[in-house]
Coordinates of C-alpha atoms and ligand atoms in Angstrom, one line a residue:
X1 CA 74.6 -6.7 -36.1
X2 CA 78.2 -5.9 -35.1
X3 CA 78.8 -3.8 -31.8
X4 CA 79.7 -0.1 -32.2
X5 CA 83.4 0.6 -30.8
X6 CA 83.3 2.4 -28.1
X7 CA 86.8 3.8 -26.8
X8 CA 86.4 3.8 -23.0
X9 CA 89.1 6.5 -21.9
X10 CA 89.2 5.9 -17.8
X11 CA 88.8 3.0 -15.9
X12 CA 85.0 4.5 -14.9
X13 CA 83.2 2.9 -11.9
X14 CA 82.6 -1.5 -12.4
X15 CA 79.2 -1.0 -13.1
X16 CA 79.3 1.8 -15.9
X17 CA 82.1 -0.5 -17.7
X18 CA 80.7 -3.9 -17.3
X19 CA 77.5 -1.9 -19.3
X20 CA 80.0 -0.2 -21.8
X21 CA 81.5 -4.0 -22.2
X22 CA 77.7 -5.7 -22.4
X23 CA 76.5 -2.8 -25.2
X24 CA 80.2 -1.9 -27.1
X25 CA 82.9 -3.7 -28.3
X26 CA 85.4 -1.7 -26.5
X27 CA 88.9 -0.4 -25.8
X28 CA 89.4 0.1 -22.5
X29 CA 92.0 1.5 -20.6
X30 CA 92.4 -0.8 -17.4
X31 CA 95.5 0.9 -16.2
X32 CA 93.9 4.4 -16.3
X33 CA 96.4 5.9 -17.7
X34 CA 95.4 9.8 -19.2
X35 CA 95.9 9.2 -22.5
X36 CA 96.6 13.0 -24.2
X37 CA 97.7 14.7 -27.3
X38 CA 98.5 11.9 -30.2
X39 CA 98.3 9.1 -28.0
X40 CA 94.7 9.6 -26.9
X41 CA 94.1 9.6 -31.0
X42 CA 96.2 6.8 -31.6
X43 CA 93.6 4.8 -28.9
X44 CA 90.8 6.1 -30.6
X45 CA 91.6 4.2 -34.2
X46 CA 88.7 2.7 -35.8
X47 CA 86.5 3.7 -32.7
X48 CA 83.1 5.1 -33.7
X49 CA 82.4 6.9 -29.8
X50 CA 85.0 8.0 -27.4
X51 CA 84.1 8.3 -23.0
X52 CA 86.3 10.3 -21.6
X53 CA 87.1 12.6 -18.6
X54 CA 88.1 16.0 -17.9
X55 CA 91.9 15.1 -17.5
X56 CA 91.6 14.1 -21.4
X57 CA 92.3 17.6 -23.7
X58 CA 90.4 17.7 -26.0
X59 CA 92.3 20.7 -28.1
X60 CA 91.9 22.0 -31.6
X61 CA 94.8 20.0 -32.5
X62 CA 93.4 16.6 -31.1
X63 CA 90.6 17.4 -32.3
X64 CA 91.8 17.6 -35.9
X65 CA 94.0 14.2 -35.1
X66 CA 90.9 12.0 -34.4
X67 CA 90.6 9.4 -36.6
X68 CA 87.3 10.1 -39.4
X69 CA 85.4 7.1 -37.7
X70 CA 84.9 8.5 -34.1
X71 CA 81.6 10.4 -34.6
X72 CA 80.6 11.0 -31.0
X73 CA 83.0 12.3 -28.0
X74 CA 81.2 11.5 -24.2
X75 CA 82.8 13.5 -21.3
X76 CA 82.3 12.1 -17.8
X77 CA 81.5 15.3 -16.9
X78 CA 80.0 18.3 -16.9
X79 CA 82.7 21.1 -17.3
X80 CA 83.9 20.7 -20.7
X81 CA 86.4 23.5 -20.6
X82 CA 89.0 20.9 -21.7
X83 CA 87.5 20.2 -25.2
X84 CA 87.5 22.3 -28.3
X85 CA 83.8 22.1 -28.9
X86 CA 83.5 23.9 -32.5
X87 CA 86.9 22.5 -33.0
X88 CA 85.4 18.9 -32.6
X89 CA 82.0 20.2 -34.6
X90 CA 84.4 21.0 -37.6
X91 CA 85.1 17.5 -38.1
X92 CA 81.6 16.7 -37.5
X93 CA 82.2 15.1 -33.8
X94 CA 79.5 16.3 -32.2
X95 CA 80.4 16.4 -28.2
X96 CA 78.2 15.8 -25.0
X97 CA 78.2 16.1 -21.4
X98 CA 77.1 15.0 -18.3
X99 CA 74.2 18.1 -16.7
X100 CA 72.4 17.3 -13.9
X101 CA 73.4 14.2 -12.7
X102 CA 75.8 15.6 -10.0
X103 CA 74.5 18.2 -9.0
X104 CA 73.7 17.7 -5.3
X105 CA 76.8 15.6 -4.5
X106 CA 78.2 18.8 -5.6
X107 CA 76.7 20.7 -3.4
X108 CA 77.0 18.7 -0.9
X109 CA 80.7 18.8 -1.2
X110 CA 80.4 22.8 -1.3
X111 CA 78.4 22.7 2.3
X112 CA 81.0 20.7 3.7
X113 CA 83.6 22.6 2.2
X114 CA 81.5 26.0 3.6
X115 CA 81.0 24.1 7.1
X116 CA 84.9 22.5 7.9
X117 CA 86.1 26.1 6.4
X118 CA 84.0 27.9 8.5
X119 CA 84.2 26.0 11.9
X120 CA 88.5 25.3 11.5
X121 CA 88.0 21.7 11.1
X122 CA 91.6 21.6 9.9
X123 CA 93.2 23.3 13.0
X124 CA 90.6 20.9 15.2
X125 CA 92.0 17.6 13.6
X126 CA 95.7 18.5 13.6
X127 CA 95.2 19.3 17.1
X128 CA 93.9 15.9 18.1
X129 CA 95.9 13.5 15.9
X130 CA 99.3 15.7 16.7
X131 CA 98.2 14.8 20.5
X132 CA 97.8 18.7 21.1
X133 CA 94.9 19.1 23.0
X134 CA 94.4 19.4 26.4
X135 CA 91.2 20.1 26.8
X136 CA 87.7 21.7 26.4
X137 CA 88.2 25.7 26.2
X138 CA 86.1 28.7 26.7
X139 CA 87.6 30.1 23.9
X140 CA 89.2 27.2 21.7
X141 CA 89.0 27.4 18.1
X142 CA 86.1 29.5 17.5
X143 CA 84.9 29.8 14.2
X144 CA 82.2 31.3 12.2
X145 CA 78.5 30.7 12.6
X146 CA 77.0 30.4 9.3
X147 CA 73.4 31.2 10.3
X148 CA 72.2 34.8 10.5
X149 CA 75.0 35.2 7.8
X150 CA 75.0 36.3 3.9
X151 CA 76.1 33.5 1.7
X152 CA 77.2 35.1 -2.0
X153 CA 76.3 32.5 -4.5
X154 CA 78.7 33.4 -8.1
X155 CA 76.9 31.6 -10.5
X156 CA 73.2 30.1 -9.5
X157 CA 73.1 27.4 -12.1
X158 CA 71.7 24.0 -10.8
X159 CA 74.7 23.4 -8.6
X160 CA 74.8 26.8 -6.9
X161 CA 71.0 26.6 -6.3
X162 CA 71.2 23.0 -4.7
X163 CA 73.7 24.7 -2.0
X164 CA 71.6 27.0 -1.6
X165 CA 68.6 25.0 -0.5
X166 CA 70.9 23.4 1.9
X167 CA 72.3 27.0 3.0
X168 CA 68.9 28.1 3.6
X169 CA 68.5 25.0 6.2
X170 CA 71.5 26.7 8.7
X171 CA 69.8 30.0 8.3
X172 CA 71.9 31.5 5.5
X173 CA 70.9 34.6 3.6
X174 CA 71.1 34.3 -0.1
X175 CA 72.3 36.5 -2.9
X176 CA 73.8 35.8 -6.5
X177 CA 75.4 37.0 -9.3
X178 CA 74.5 35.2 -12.8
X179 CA 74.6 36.9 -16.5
X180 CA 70.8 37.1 -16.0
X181 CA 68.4 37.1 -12.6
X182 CA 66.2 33.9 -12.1
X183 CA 62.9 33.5 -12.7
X184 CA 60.9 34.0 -9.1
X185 CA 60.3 29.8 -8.8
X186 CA 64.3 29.4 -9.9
X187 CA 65.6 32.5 -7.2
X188 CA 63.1 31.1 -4.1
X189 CA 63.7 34.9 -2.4
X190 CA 67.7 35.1 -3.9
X191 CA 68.8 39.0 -3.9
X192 CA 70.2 39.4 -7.4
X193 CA 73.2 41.5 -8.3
X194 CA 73.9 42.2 -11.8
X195 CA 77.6 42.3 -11.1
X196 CA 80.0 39.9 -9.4
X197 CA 81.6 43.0 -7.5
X198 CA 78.4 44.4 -6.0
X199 CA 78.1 40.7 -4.8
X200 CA 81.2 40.4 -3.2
X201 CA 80.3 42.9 -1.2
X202 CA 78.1 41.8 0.4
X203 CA 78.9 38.1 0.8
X204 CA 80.3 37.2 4.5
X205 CA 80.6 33.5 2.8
X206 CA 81.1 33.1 -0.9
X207 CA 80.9 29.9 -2.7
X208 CA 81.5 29.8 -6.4
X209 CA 79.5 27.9 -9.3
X210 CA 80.6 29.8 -12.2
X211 CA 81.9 28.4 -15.3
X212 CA 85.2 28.7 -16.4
X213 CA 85.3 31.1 -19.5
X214 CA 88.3 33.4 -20.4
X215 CA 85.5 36.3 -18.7
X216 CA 86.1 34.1 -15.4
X217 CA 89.5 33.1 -15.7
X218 CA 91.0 34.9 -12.5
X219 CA 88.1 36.7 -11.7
X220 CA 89.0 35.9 -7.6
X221 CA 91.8 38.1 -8.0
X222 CA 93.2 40.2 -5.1
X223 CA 91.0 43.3 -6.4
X224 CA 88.1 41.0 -5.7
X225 CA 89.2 39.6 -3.2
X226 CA 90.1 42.8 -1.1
X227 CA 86.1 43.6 -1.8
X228 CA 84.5 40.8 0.4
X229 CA 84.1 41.5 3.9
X230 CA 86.9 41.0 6.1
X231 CA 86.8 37.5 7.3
X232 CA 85.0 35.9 4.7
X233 CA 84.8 32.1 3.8
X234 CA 85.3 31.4 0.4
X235 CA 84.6 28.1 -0.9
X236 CA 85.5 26.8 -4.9
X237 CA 83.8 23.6 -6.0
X238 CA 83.7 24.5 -9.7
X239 CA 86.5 25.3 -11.5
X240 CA 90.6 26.3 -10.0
X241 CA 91.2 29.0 -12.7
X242 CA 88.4 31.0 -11.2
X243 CA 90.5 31.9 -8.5
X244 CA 94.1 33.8 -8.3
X245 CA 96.1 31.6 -6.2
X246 CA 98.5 34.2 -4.8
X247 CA 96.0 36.7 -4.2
X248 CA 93.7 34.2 -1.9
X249 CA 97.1 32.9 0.0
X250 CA 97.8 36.6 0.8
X251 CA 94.6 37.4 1.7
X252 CA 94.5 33.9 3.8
X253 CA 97.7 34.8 5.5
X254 CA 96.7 38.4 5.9
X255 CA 93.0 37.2 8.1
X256 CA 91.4 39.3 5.4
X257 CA 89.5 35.7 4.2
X258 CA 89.0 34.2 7.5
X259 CA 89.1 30.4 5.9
X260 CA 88.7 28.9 2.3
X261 CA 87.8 25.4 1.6
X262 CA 88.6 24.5 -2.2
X263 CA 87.7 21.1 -3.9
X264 CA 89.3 21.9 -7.6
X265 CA 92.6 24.0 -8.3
X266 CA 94.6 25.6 -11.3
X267 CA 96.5 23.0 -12.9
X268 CA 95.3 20.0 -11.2
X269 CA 96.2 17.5 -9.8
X270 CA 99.1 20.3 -8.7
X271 CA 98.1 22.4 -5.6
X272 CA 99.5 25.4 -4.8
X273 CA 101.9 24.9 -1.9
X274 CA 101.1 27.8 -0.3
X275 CA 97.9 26.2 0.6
X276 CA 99.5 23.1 2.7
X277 CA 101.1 25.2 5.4
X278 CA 97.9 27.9 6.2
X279 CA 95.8 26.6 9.2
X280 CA 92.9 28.1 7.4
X281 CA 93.0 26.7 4.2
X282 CA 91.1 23.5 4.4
X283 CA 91.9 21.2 0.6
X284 CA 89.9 18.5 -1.1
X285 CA 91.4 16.5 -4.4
X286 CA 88.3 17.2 -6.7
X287 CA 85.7 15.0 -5.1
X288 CA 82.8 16.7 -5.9
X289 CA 80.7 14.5 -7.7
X290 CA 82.5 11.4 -5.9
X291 CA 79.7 9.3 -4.9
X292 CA 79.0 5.7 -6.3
X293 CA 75.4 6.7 -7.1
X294 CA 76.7 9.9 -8.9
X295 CA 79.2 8.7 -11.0
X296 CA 77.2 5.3 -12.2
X297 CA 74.9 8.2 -12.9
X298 CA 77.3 10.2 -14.5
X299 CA 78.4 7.2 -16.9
X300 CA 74.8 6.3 -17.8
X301 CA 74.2 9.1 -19.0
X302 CA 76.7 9.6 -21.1
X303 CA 76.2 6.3 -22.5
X304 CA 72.5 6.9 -23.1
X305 CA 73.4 9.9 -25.0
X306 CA 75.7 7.4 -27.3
X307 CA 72.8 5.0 -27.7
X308 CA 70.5 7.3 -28.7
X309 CA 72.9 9.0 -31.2
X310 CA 73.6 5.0 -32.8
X311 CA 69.8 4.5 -33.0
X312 CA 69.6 7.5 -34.9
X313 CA 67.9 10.1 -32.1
X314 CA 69.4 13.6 -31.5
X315 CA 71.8 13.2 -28.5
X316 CA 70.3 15.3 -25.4
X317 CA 73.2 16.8 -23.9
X318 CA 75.3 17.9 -27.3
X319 CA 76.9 20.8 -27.1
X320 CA 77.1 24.1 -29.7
X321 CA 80.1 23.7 -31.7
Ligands
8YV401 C1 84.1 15.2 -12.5 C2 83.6 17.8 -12.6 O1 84.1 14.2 -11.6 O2 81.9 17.0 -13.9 C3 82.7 17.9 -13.7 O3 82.8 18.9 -14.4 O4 84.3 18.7 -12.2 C4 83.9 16.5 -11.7 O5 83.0 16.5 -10.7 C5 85.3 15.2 -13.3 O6 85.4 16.3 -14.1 C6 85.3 13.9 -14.1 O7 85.6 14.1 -15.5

């Protein structure tokens, strides 16, 4: 029987493509380029499945440009904020993602992000390679001790409650805002707040796990912002737009947030520049789920889900149109 086709979009880790290669006849796109708008339809002629990543929109008006043979569209990842999902359900594409599978190399970017934040790792290492530092100090870069502290988790999906597992190793406190409080087993002693502001209130550190959603587009703005405690850490792992980029340099340059550590931005791969120059602003370029073990995992999975939908089974991670 003839091989489905199988539009790989990235040039994913060796291992996920040499499997994409052995199961599909594929296109693949060696160069990685980030195939967009009509030209990431024009690759996907006569393609039954399309893999793709996060940096490939997925709008209304691709979706409506795809070629009628792709049935199935794969994202390498978990956010799908970048694809029209009832867009892509109107022309029967049904849409997947990638849950699970990255969660703790998440979080373990968000407790490093937390600890280098926290402890002025950027100020320490510009200090040593600018041959700056002469010596051991009473008083040289102290930081904050994130033991014995409150860490405000925004959004205590399965990312936000793998950090806090790891949190609760250093001594953390932990409370969360989500639309709805755990269950008892889920919240392992979590202080609910039924509102993100009653949160950030109380959160000395604040890491965010949140989706994006046009109800948390921003929600970091300076109002927020000005409600945490002064010298808070704030750390981002989930989504840029979450967070008002002007409002957290002010309040960065101000010493009203002591230190932020942020793995994803508005706009990426742009950064605000205002970040670059602020001692206490410590950047990551989206490396989150960056581990060899995560991403093959990330790419099997999604290429389960496209098995199972060509042998006829109901794919496990489609989305609601
Ligand atoms: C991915 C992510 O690596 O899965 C997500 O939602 O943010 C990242 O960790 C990236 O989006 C790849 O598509």
């Amino acid at each position: 029987m003839a091989k489905m086709k199988l539009l790989v979009a990235r040039k994913f880790p060796d291992d996920v493509l040499a499997r994409c290669g052995r199961d599909y006849d594929c296109r693949f796109n060696p160069e990685d380029h980030t195939w967009q708008g009509a030209e990431l339809c024009k690759m996907a002629a006569g393609m039954d499945a399309v893999l793709l990543s996060s940096r490939n929109k997925v709008s209304a008006e691709v979706a409506a440009g795809m070629p009628d043979s792709v049935k199935i569209i794969a994202t390498f990842s978990v956010g799908y904020e970048h694809i029209d999902v009832p867009a892509c359900a109107q022309r029967g594409i049904i849409v997947t993602n990638t849950p699970d599978v990255l969660t703790e190399a998440t979080a373990d970017v968000a407790l490093l992000l937390l600890l280098v934040a926290s402890r002025r790792a950027k100020e320490g290492l510009n200090m040593v390679v600018k041959g700056e530092w002469r010596g051991w100090t009473p008083t040289q870069l102290l930081g904050r001790q994130a033991g014995g502290h409150v860490l405000g988790i925004l959004g205590m999906g399965r990312i936000g409650r793998s950090l806090a597992h790891r949190a609760r190793a250093l001594g953390m406190e932990i409370h969360y805002h989500n639309r709805r409080p755990l269950t008892d087993d889920l919240a392992e002693g979590a202080t609910y707040h039924k509102d993100a502001e009653s949160l950030l209130k109380v959160s000395e550190f604040l890491s965010i796990h949140c989706e994006l959603t046009p109800e948390t587009d921003k929600l970091l703005d300076a109002k927020r912002i000005a409600m945490l405690p002064a010298g808070a850490v704030v750390v981002n792992t989930a989504r840029g737009g979450i967070v008002d980029d002007e409002a957290m340099i002010a309040a960065l340059k101000s010493g009203h947030i002591a230190a932020v550590g942020l793995d994803v931005f508005n706009n990426e791969p742009k950064v605000h520049p205002g970040y670059f120059d602020l001692p206490n602003a410590f950047v990551l370029p989206h490396i989150g789920s960056a581990t060899i073990e995560t991403r093959n995992a990330m790419g099997y999975r999604a290429l389960d889900i496209i098995d199972a939908y060509f042998a006829g089974r109901k794919p496990k991670d489609a989305l609601a149109g």
